[in-house]
CSV table of C-alpha atoms and ligand atoms in Angstrom, one decimal:
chain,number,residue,atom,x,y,z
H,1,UNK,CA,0.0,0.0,0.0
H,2,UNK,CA,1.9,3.1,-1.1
H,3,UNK,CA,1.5,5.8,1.5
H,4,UNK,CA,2.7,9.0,0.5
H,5,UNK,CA,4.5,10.9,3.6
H,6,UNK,CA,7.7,12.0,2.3
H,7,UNK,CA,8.8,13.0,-1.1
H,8,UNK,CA,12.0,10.9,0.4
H,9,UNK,CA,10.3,7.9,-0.1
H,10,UNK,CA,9.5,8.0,-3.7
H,11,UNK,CA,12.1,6.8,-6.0
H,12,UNK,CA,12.6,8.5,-9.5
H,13,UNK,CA,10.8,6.1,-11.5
H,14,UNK,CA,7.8,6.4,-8.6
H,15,UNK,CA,8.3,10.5,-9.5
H,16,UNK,CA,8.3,9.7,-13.5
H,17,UNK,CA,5.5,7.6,-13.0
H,18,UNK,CA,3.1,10.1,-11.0
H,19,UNK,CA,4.3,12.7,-13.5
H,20,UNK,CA,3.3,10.5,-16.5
H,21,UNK,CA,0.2,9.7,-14.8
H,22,UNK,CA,-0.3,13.3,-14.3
H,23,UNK,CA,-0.1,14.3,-18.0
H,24,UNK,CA,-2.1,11.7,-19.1
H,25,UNK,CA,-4.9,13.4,-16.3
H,26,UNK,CA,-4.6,16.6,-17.5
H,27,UNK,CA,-5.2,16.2,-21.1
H,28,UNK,CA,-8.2,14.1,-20.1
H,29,UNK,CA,-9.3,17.1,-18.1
H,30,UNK,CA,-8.9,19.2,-21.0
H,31,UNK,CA,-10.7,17.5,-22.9
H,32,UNK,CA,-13.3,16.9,-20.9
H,33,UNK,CA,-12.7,13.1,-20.7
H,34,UNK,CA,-11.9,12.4,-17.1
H,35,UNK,CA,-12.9,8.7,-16.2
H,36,UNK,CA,-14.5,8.2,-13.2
H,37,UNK,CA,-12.4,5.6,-11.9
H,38,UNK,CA,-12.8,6.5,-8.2
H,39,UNK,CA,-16.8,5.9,-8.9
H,40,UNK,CA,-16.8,3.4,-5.8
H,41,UNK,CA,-14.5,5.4,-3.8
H,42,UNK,CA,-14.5,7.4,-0.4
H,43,UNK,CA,-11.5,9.9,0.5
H,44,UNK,CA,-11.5,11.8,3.7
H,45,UNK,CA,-9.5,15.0,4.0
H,46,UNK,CA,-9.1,16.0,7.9
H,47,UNK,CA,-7.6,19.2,8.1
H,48,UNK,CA,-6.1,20.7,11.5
H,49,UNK,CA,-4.4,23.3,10.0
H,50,UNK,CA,-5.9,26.2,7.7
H,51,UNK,CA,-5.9,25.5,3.9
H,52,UNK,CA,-7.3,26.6,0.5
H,53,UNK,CA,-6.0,25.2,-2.4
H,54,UNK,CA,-4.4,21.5,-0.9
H,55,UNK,CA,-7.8,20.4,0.3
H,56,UNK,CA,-10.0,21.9,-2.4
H,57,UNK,CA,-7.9,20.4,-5.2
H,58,UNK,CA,-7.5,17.0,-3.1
H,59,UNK,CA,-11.5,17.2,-2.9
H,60,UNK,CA,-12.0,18.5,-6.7
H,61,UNK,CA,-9.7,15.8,-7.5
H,62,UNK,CA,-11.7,12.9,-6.0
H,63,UNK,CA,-15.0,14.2,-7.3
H,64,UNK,CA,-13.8,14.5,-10.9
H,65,UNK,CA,-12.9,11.2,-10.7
H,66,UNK,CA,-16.1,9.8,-9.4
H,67,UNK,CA,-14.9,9.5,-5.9
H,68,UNK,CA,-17.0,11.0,-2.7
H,69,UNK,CA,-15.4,13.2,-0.1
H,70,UNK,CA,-16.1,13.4,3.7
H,71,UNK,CA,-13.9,16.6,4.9
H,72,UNK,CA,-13.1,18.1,8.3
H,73,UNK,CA,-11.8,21.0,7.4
H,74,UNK,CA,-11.0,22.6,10.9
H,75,UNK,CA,-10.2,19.3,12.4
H,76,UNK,CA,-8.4,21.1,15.5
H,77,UNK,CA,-11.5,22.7,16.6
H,78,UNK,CA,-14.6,19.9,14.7
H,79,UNK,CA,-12.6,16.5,15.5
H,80,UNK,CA,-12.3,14.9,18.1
H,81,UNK,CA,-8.8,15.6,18.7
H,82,UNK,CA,-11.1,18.9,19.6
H,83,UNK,CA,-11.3,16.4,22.9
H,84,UNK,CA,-7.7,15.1,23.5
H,85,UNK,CA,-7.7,11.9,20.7
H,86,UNK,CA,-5.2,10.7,19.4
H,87,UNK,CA,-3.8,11.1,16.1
H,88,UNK,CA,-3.2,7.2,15.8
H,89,UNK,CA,-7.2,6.4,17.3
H,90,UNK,CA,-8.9,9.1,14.7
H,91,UNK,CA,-6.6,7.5,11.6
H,92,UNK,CA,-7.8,3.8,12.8
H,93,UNK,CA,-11.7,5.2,12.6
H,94,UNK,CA,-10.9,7.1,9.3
H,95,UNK,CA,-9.6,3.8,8.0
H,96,UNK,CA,-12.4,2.0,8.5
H,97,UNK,CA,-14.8,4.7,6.9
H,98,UNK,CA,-13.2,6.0,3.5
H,99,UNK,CA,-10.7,4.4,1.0
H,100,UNK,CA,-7.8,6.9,0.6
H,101,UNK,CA,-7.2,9.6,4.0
H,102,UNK,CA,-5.6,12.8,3.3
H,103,UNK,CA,-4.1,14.5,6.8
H,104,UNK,CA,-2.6,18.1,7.2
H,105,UNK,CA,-1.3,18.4,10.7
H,106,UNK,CA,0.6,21.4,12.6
H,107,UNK,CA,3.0,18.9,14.4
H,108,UNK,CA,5.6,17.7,11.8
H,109,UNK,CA,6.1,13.9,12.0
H,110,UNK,CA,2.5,13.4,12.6
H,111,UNK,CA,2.0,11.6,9.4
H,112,UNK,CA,4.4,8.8,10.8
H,113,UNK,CA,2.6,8.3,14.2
H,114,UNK,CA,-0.4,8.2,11.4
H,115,UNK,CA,0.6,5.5,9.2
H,116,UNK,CA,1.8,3.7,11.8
H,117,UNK,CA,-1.7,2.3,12.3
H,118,UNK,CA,-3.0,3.0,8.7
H,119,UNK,CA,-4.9,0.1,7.0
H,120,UNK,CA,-6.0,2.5,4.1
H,121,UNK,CA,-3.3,4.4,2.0
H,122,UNK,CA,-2.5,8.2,3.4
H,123,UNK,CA,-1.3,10.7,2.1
H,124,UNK,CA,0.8,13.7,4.0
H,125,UNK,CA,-0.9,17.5,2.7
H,126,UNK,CA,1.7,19.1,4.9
H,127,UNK,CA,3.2,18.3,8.6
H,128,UNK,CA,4.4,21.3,10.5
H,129,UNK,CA,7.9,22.1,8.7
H,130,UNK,CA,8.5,19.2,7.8
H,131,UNK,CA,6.8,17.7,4.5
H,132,UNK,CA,4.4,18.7,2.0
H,133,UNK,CA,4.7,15.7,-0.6
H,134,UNK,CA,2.0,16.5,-3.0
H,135,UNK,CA,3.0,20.5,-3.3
H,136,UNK,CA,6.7,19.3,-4.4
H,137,UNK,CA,4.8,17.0,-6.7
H,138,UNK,CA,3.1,19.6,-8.2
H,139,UNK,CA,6.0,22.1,-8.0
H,140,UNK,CA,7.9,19.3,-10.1
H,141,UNK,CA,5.1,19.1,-12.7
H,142,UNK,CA,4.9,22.8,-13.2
H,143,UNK,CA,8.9,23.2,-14.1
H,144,UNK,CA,8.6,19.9,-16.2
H,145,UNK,CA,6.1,21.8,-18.2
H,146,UNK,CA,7.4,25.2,-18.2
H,147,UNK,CA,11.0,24.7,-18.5
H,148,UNK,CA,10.5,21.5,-20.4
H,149,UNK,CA,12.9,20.1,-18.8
H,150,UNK,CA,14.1,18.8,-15.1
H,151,UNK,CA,18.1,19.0,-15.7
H,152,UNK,CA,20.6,21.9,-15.8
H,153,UNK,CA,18.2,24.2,-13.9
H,154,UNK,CA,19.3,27.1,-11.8
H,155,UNK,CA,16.9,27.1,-9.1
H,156,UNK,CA,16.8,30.1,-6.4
H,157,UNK,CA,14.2,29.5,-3.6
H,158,UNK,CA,13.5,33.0,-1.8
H,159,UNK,CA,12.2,34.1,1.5
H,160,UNK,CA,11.4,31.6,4.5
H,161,UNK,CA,13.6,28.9,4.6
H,162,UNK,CA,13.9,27.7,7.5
H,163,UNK,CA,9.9,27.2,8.1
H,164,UNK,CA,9.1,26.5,4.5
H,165,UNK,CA,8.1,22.6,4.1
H,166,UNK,CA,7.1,22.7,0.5
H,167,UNK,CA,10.6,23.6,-0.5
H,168,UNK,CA,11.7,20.5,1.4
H,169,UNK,CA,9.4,18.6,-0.6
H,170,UNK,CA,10.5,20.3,-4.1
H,171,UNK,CA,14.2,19.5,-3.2
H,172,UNK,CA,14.4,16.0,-3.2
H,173,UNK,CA,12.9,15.6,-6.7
H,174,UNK,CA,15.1,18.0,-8.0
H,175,UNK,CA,18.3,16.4,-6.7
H,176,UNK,CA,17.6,13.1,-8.8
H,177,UNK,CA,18.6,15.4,-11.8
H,178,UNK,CA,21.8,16.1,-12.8
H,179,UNK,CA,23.2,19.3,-13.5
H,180,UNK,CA,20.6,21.0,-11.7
H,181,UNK,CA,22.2,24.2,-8.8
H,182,UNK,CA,20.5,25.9,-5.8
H,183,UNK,CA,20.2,28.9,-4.8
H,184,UNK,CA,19.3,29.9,-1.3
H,185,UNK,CA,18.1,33.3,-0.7
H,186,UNK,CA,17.0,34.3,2.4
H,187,UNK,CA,17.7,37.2,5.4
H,188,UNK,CA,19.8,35.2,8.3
H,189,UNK,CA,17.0,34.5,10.5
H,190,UNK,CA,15.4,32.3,8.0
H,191,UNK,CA,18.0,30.7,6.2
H,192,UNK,CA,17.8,26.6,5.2
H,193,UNK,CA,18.6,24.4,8.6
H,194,UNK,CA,22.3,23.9,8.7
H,195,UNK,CA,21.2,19.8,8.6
H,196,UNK,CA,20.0,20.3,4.9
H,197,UNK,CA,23.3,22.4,4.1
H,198,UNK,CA,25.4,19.6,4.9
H,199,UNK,CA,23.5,16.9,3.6
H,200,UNK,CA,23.8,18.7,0.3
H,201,UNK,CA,27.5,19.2,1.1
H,202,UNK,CA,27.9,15.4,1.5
H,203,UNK,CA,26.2,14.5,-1.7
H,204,UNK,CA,28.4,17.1,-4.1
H,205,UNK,CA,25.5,19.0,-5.1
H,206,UNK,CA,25.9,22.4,-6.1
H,207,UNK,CA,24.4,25.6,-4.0
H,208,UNK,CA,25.0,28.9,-2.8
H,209,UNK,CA,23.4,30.6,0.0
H,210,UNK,CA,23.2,34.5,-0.9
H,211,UNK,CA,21.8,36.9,1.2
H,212,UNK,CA,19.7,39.6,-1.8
H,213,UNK,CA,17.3,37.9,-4.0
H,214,UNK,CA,19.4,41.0,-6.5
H,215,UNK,CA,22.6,38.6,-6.7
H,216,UNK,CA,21.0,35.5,-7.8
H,217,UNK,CA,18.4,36.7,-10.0
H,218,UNK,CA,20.2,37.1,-13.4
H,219,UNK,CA,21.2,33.2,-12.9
H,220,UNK,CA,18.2,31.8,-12.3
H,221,UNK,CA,15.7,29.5,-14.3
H,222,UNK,CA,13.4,29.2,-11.9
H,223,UNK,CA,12.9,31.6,-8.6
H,224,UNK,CA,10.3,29.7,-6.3
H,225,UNK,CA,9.5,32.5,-3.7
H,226,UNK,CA,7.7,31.4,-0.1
H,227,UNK,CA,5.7,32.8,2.1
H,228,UNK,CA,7.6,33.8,5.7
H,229,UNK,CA,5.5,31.3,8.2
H,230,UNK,CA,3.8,33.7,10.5
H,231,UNK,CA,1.9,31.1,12.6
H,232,UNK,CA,5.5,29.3,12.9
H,233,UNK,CA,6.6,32.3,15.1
H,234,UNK,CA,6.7,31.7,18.8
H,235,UNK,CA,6.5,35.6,19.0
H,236,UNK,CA,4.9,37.9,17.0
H,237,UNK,CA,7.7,40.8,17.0
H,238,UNK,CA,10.0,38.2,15.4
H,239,UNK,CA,8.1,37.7,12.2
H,240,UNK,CA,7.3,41.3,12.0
H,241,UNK,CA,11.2,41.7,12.1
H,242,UNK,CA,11.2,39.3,9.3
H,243,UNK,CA,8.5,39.4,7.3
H,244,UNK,CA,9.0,42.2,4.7
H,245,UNK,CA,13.0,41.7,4.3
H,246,UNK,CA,12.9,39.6,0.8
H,247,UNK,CA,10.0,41.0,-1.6
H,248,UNK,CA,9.9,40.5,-5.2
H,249,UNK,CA,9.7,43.6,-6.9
H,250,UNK,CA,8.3,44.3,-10.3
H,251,UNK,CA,11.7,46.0,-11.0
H,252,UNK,CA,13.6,42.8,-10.4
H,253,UNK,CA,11.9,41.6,-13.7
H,254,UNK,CA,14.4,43.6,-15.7
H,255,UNK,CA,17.0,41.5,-14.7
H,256,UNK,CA,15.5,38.3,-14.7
H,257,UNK,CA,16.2,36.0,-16.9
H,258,UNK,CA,13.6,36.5,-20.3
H,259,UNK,CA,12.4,32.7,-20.4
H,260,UNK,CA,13.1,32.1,-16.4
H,261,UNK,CA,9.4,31.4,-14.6
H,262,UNK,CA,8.2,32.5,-11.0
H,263,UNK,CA,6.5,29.8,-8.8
H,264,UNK,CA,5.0,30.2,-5.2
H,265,UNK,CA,3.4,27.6,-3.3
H,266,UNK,CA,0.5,30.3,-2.8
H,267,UNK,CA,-1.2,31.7,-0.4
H,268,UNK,CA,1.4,35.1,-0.8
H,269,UNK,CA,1.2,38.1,1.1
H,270,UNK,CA,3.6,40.7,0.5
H,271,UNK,CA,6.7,38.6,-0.7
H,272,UNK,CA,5.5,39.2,-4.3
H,273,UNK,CA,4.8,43.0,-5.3
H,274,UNK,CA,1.2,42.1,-7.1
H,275,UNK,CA,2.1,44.1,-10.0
H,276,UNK,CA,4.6,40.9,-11.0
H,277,UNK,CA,1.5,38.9,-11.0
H,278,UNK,CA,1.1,40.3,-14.6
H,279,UNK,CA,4.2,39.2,-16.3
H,280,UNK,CA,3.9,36.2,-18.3
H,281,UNK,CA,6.9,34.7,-16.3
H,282,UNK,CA,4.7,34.7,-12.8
H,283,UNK,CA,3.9,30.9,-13.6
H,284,UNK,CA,2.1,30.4,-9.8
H,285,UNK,CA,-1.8,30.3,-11.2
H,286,UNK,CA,-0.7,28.3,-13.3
H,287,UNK,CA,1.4,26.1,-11.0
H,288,UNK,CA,-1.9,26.0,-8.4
H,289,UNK,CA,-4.0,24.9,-11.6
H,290,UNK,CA,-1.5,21.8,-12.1
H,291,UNK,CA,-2.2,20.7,-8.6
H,292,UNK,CA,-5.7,19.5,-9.2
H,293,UNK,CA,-4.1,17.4,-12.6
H,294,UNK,CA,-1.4,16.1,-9.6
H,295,UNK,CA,-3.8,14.8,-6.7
H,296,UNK,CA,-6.2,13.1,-9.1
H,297,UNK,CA,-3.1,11.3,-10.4
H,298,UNK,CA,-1.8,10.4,-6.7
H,299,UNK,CA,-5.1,9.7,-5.9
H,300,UNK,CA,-5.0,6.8,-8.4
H,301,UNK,CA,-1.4,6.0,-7.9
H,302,UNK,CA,-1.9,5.2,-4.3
H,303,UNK,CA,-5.1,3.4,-4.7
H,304,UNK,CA,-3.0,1.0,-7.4
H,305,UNK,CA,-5.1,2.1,-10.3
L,1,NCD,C1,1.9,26.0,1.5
L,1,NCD,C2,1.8,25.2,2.8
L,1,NCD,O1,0.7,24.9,3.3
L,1,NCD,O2,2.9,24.7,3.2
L,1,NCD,N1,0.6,26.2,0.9
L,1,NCD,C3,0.1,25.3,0.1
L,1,NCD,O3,-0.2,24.2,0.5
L,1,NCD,N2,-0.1,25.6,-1.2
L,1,NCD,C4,2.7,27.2,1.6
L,1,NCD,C5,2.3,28.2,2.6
L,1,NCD,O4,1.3,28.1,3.4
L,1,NCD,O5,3.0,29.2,2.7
């Protein structure tokens, strides 16, 4: 039963596969074709964290496919965790209601207490810092399709790296391609944990951690910009310290590369000056769009079909 928890665990051909899979649901989409394999299906999506797009794409997802959806969407507050349960006793009783169970927790690691007990496959819409599978998934299929390619990328991630978990998703996919360099561009405060410095260290692959988006910008193929984690932030006067130190401004598009792209996990807040959102090189709709042709493809990849 493949559960999907960490973008560690999937092997390149598991990536190639999902991304195949993915194109194959997209052009079905697009052509109004979309087979409802799911027809006999339940998937539960139990939120206990705020989200937009991850649960309404999961949930789009399963209904074009013919699946039904039974949601929590404020799980902390409407669950029964609400009254001190478990994580491992509400994934037993989710098991034995729906087919596929899609979890977003704040506590990273959650997702491994989860599957622990899991008799139905799982899949991990973000844990704390940690992971955010499907998002890297996504992020993956969006440069794929933009850059039409996955090798011999420069690839500059901007803003919050310490908290961000979708760019610890992305990274892992990235790295089973060769030529490919990062760029790490953050203030101090947020830069990329010194553990994921040194594991890229250990493995030879290429990086540099720069301290203005300014110096990396002309180099880059793809910029993938994150939100600074506000609800990460034991105190308040720390993030506002942080929070408008790396913004992407429209003038920076004069020295970006002409056929580089823009991506962001979404939701952004100031990180992005909104006038950039009308350059044809701000792919992040699009990459949001491509999340809905992702989680009906892991939907079936994890159900075997
Ligand atoms: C991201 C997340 O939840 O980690 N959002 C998303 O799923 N698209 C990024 C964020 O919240 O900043």
């Amino acid at each position: 039963m493949p559960n999907v928890i960490s973008a560690k665990e999937l092997s390149k051909n598991d990536l190639e596969n999902i991304l195949s899979l993915t194109g194959v649901m997209e052009e079905h989409y697009k052509e109004g074709k979309v087979k409802k394999v799911l027809e006999d299906k339940i998937v539960a999506c139990i939120f206990f964290e705020p989200s937009t797009r991850t649960r309404l794409s999961f949930e789009t997802a399963a209904l074009r496919l013919g699946a039904k959806v039974i949601s929590a969407e404020n799980a902390a507050e409407n669950s029964s965790a609400h009254k001190g349960e478990t994580i491992e006793d509400t994934t037993k009783i989710l098991c034995s209601y729906a087919d596929v169970i899609v979890i977003r927790h704040p506590v990273a690691g959650t997702l491994e207490k989860a599957e622990k007990v899991a008799t139905k496959p799982l899949i991990n819409a973000g844990d704390g810092t940690n992971q955010h599978p499907s998002q890297g998934l996504l992020d993956v299929y969006t440069i794929k399709k933009e850059k039409k390619r996955l090798t011999n990328l420069h690839i500059g991630f901007g803003g919050d790296l310490l908290n961000s978990r979708t760019l610890k998703s992305l990274m892992p996919f990235l790295r089973m391609y060769e030529g490919n360099k990062f760029y790490f561009l953050s203030p101090k405060e947020l830069e990329l944990p010194r553990e994921f410095i040194k594991e890229l260290q250990e493995n030879k692959v290429q990086f540099e951690e720069l301290k203005s988006l300014e110096e990396a910008l002309p180099h880059l193929d793809v910029l993938y910009m994150t939100r600074v984690q506000k609800e990460r932030f034991k105190d308040v006067g720390e993030y506002e310290k942080v929070k408008d130190l790396f913004i992407l401004k429209k003038e920076h598009l004069k020295i970006l590369k002409s056929d580089a792209i823009i991506m962001h996990p979404l939701p952004k807040i100031n990180e992005i000056e909104p006038e950039v959102d009308a350059d044809p090189r701000a792919a992040y709709f699009r990459q949001a769009q491509n999340g809905l042709y992702i989680r009906m493809a892991l939907l079936c990849y994890v159900l075997g079909l």
